[in-house]
Amino acid sequence: MNGQFSDQLLAWFESCGRHNLPWQQEPEPYHVWLSEIMLQQTQVATVIPYYNRFLQRFPTIKLLADADIDDVLSHWAGLGYYARGRNLHRAAKMICDDYSGDLPANKEQLLTLPGIGRSTAGAIMALAFKQHDAILDGNVKRVLCRFYAVNGWPGQPAVEKRLWQLAEGLTPEINVAHYTQAIMDLGATVCTRSKPQCDICPVASECLARKQESQDKYPGRKPKKTIPLRETVFLLLENRKGEILFEKRPATGIWGGLWCFPECSPDDDIEEWLLAKTGFSASIIKKLSIIKHRLTHFRMEILPVHLKVKQCNNVKAMGEQQWCASGDALKFGVPAPVRNLLLTMSE
């Protein structure tokens, strides 16, 4: 069964797989690593323009390691999951310090780098170094859950352990790079979350979910839980020059290391809060429409408030801050809600 599965998948990949992705053209280790990090939780079509722009700015691991984190995050802005960008930068520094700037061709060493887990390390070993190793990303989990009718949510330890056993057993000793890309492609283009195209699937004849006509049952759903709501107020403080105040967020937590507007609670009296916390005397010009934004573990409702600063008496530092024109701020690493507000303001 194992050999038949991989043979059928490889034959399908030859004629139907994706062969023109940017990172496939020059599959050197850095390119593969960068693409695998960007593809975590993000679809290929979204990744491609970010990948091209990022690689143009940071064509080598050394240049990435030497870059300022603000520069790195500005080229990551909009892609989301910003810890990936910070980890990529940290890992590049470690690679330069410990491995002379070359991504190590050793799985145990790869796993010591920030942001690289078991599946990402397996993908790098298979795609970049052509070494026998298995992967288990979201697409592969879906294919295996359906093919073997594996019950349960893949995030559960027992289910994940079973899927790793299957993934490792199916991965062939030869043509491992093509097989790895093939099973990812199958999940991304044929064995999709909804409306899988079983009629063109190369392994449909042995797929247990198809035989049971229960494709929608697999993989099992993540147990539902209430998604908390976080409400906040963005303070768009404008000085006499028409510049807006930005502050850099802490390295950890939501939007870590990115530039954002100062924030306060919806329960605060904005003008009093500003005077007490910053020393700014300001008047409200306009309250803008509430922005709804979804993050991994919670959802946000953001009220942007545009204020004009009248006086700056006894100004109190609130971390790293900078005044700049709204258009210039787009060059910084800013989260999506901030970027959208800036684009609206510049129209």
XYZ file of C-alpha atoms in Angstrom:
347
model
C 0.000 0.000 0.000
C 2.737 2.466 0.981
C 4.687 2.063 -2.250
C 1.526 2.171 -4.336
C 0.414 5.408 -2.630
C 3.703 7.197 -3.286
C 3.979 5.872 -6.852
C 0.481 7.073 -7.720
C 1.136 10.434 -6.117
C 4.445 10.909 -7.934
C 2.883 10.031 -11.294
C 0.098 12.552 -10.654
C 2.586 15.214 -9.578
C 4.550 14.864 -12.800
C 1.615 16.042 -14.893
C -0.674 17.860 -12.441
C 1.469 19.181 -9.601
C 2.749 22.711 -9.104
C 6.171 23.182 -10.686
C 6.395 26.958 -11.105
C 6.304 28.312 -7.565
C 9.024 30.953 -7.017
C 10.929 28.924 -4.422
C 11.003 25.912 -6.752
C 12.994 27.751 -9.401
C 16.100 27.999 -7.221
C 15.411 25.572 -4.359
C 18.432 26.550 -2.295
C 18.083 26.042 1.467
C 17.440 29.709 2.342
C 14.644 29.975 -0.237
C 13.008 26.763 0.959
C 13.271 27.821 4.604
C 11.795 31.263 3.909
C 8.912 29.829 1.891
C 8.098 27.197 4.519
C 7.958 29.813 7.283
C 5.748 32.103 5.208
C 3.457 29.213 4.241
C 2.687 28.390 7.869
C -1.005 29.280 8.304
C -0.951 31.193 4.998
C -2.015 30.209 1.471
C 0.384 30.099 -1.472
C -1.356 32.862 -3.439
C -0.999 35.226 -0.487
C 2.625 34.292 0.165
C 4.063 34.717 -3.345
C 4.206 38.560 -3.514
C 5.541 38.771 0.059
C 8.145 36.103 -0.687
C 9.374 37.897 -3.805
C 9.542 41.280 -2.072
C 11.248 39.857 1.024
C 13.849 37.970 -0.994
C 14.579 41.030 -3.105
C 15.309 43.034 0.058
C 17.116 40.223 1.916
C 18.664 37.986 -0.776
C 20.975 36.170 1.664
C 20.823 34.915 5.229
C 23.714 37.257 6.086
C 21.844 40.334 4.871
C 18.768 39.222 6.791
C 20.796 38.714 9.961
C 22.449 42.128 9.635
C 19.170 43.962 9.002
C 17.343 45.981 11.630
C 14.280 44.185 12.997
C 12.089 47.156 11.997
C 13.190 46.682 8.392
C 12.419 42.964 8.561
C 8.974 43.496 10.065
C 8.130 46.231 7.567
C 8.589 43.627 4.812
C 6.488 41.156 6.796
C 3.682 43.619 7.537
C 0.337 42.386 6.242
C 1.331 38.723 6.188
C 0.275 38.240 9.808
C 1.589 35.978 12.560
C 4.457 38.400 13.155
C 6.303 36.066 15.511
C 7.318 34.238 12.325
C 9.182 37.317 11.098
C 10.874 37.886 14.449
C 11.882 34.221 14.686
C 13.208 34.261 11.129
C 15.440 37.215 12.013
C 16.657 35.560 15.231
C 17.340 32.307 13.399
C 19.324 34.115 10.690
C 21.578 35.598 13.371
C 22.082 32.162 14.933
C 22.898 30.640 11.536
C 25.535 33.304 10.913
C 27.006 32.914 14.402
C 26.938 29.120 14.615
C 26.967 27.817 11.018
C 28.929 30.434 9.040
C 25.775 31.732 7.378
C 24.676 28.405 5.877
C 21.429 26.719 6.883
C 22.477 23.428 8.539
C 21.688 20.224 6.658
C 21.028 18.427 9.923
C 17.533 18.016 11.335
C 18.537 18.195 14.991
C 20.380 21.444 14.334
C 17.442 22.841 12.361
C 15.150 22.139 15.303
C 17.265 24.394 17.539
C 16.452 27.415 15.358
C 13.535 29.676 16.375
C 10.363 29.060 14.384
C 11.372 25.661 13.000
C 9.328 22.723 14.249
C 9.247 19.077 13.247
C 7.261 19.475 10.020
C 9.141 22.563 8.826
C 12.453 20.838 9.521
C 11.238 17.806 7.577
C 10.233 19.976 4.629
C 13.638 21.681 4.574
C 15.457 18.349 4.755
C 13.345 16.894 1.930
C 13.007 19.890 -0.395
C 16.342 21.640 0.125
C 18.699 18.782 0.959
C 16.861 15.871 -0.748
C 17.111 13.836 2.459
C 14.533 11.252 3.513
C 12.222 12.993 5.959
C 8.488 13.349 6.448
C 6.273 16.406 6.787
C 2.897 16.902 8.431
C 1.462 20.305 7.597
C -2.256 21.083 7.443
C -2.661 19.842 3.881
C -0.919 16.545 4.602
C -2.985 16.016 7.757
C -6.179 16.406 5.736
C -5.046 13.936 3.054
C -4.016 11.307 5.593
C -7.094 11.741 7.787
C -9.333 11.095 4.795
C -7.288 8.363 3.155
C -7.059 6.323 6.369
C -10.299 7.597 7.988
C -8.410 8.781 11.057
C -10.915 9.943 13.651
C -10.390 12.925 15.935
C -8.964 16.418 15.682
C -5.356 16.341 14.328
C -4.260 18.714 17.090
C -4.874 16.039 19.724
C -1.575 14.345 20.710
C -2.789 10.783 20.056
C -4.174 11.687 16.629
C -1.062 13.636 15.694
C 1.137 10.725 16.757
C -0.857 8.391 14.504
C -0.582 10.815 11.579
C 3.180 11.113 12.003
C 3.464 7.326 11.882
C 1.494 7.278 8.637
C 3.433 10.184 7.133
C 6.781 8.575 7.885
C 5.645 5.198 6.568
C 4.429 6.644 3.261
C 7.446 8.841 2.491
C 9.588 7.022 -0.105
C 13.350 6.650 0.118
C 13.846 8.121 -3.363
C 12.229 11.115 -5.064
C 11.530 12.467 -1.594
C 11.505 16.118 -2.707
C 8.929 15.466 -5.436
C 6.835 13.317 -3.107
C 6.869 16.011 -0.421
C 5.707 18.661 -2.862
C 3.180 16.234 -4.347
C 1.365 15.451 -1.103
C 1.255 19.151 -0.202
C -0.126 19.951 -3.653
C -2.722 17.202 -3.396
C -4.055 18.674 -0.171
C -3.937 22.248 -1.440
C -5.534 21.717 -4.851
C -7.545 18.453 -4.819
C -8.188 17.195 -1.283
C -9.380 20.607 -0.153
C -11.284 21.467 3.035
C -14.604 21.796 1.252
C -15.735 20.176 -1.982
C -12.733 17.865 -2.484
C -12.300 16.843 -6.123
C -12.273 13.102 -5.542
C -12.948 12.413 -9.220
C -9.443 13.608 -10.143
C -7.610 12.357 -7.045
C -4.846 9.850 -7.905
C -5.404 7.826 -4.717
C -9.209 8.029 -4.538
C -9.738 4.326 -5.244
C -8.227 3.357 -1.865
C -9.415 6.365 0.147
C -11.507 5.164 3.093
C -13.352 8.452 3.515
C -14.451 8.316 -0.109
C -15.530 4.695 0.204
C -17.611 5.677 3.234
C -18.838 8.836 1.473
C -17.783 10.725 4.581
C -15.161 13.137 3.249
C -16.701 16.030 5.188
C -16.179 14.151 8.446
C -12.392 14.243 8.098
C -10.303 15.655 9.546
C -12.158 15.967 12.857
C -13.048 19.486 13.924
C -11.244 21.342 16.654
C -13.387 21.508 19.807
C -15.214 24.818 19.809
C -14.590 27.391 22.476
C -15.798 30.927 22.980
C -13.551 33.439 21.255
C -13.038 36.381 23.615
C -13.610 39.957 22.495
C -11.049 42.651 23.226
C -12.090 46.280 22.831
C -9.564 49.082 22.478
C -9.200 52.673 21.303
C -6.572 53.756 18.770
C -5.440 57.332 19.448
C -4.509 59.085 16.216
C -2.646 62.048 17.707
C -1.858 64.787 15.192
C 0.569 67.623 15.937
C 0.745 71.091 14.385
C 2.862 69.782 11.498
C 0.183 67.244 10.591
C 2.338 64.369 11.827
C 0.879 61.367 13.646
C 2.354 59.814 16.788
C 3.411 56.158 16.625
C 4.828 53.947 19.326
C 6.668 50.679 19.060
C 4.967 47.744 20.726
C 6.845 45.405 23.083
C 8.722 42.550 21.413
C 6.315 39.984 22.851
C 2.541 39.875 22.693
C 0.122 41.048 20.022
C 1.874 42.755 17.075
C 5.200 42.437 18.888
C 7.847 44.849 17.611
C 5.496 46.623 15.200
C 4.618 50.316 15.183
C 1.117 51.227 16.265
C -0.987 54.105 17.547
C -1.136 54.688 21.306
C -4.078 52.846 22.860
C -6.426 53.321 25.763
C -9.490 51.533 27.087
C -13.011 52.405 25.870
C -13.821 53.069 29.533
C -11.239 55.858 29.790
C -11.987 59.529 29.324
C -9.651 59.968 26.358
C -8.555 63.564 26.941
C -8.003 63.043 30.676
C -6.160 59.758 30.035
C -3.855 61.457 27.540
C -3.020 64.303 29.871
C -2.344 61.961 32.793
C -0.381 59.307 30.865
C 1.505 61.384 28.304
C 1.309 65.042 29.261
C -0.428 65.830 25.958
C -3.362 68.212 25.945
C -5.502 67.276 22.950
C -9.006 67.704 21.636
C -11.041 65.129 19.745
C -11.564 65.934 16.069
C -13.485 62.845 15.049
C -14.374 59.328 16.114
C -14.053 56.985 13.144
C -15.973 53.796 12.403
C -15.227 50.783 14.585
C -12.810 48.297 13.010
C -13.401 44.585 13.558
C -10.250 42.484 13.428
C -9.778 38.746 14.009
C -6.642 37.252 15.512
C -5.823 33.647 16.325
C -7.046 33.554 19.906
C -9.412 36.508 20.128
C -11.256 39.109 18.114
C -10.901 42.856 18.391
C -13.138 45.876 18.061
C -11.042 48.986 17.554
C -12.377 52.531 17.836
C -10.013 54.954 16.053
C -10.163 58.482 17.483
C -8.501 61.381 15.671
C -7.170 64.055 18.057
C -5.353 67.355 17.626
C -2.545 67.989 20.099
C -2.789 71.482 21.612
C 0.051 71.420 24.125
C 2.849 69.077 25.105
C 3.549 69.969 28.729
C 5.664 67.678 30.912
C 5.593 64.992 28.242
C 6.034 61.513 29.706
C 7.789 58.799 27.735
C 5.617 55.770 26.875
C 8.270 53.596 25.316
C 9.781 54.167 21.890
C 7.790 56.829 20.019
C 8.034 58.730 16.754
C 6.109 61.483 14.978
C 5.820 61.113 11.216
C 3.541 61.822 8.272
C 0.871 59.176 7.807
C 2.179 58.294 4.336
C 5.735 57.794 5.619
C 4.514 55.456 8.351
C 3.549 52.918 5.690
C 7.278 52.236 5.340
C 7.361 50.928 8.915
C 6.331 47.518 10.120
C 2.710 48.180 11.080
C -0.171 45.735 11.744
C -2.988 45.401 9.225
C -5.552 47.611 11.040
C -3.007 50.431 11.301
C -2.016 50.053 7.656
C -5.654 50.203 6.552
C -6.261 53.334 8.617
C -3.173 55.015 7.177
C -4.258 54.206 3.634
C -7.675 55.700 4.366
C -6.095 58.844 5.811
C -3.813 59.311 2.805
C -6.654 59.171 0.290
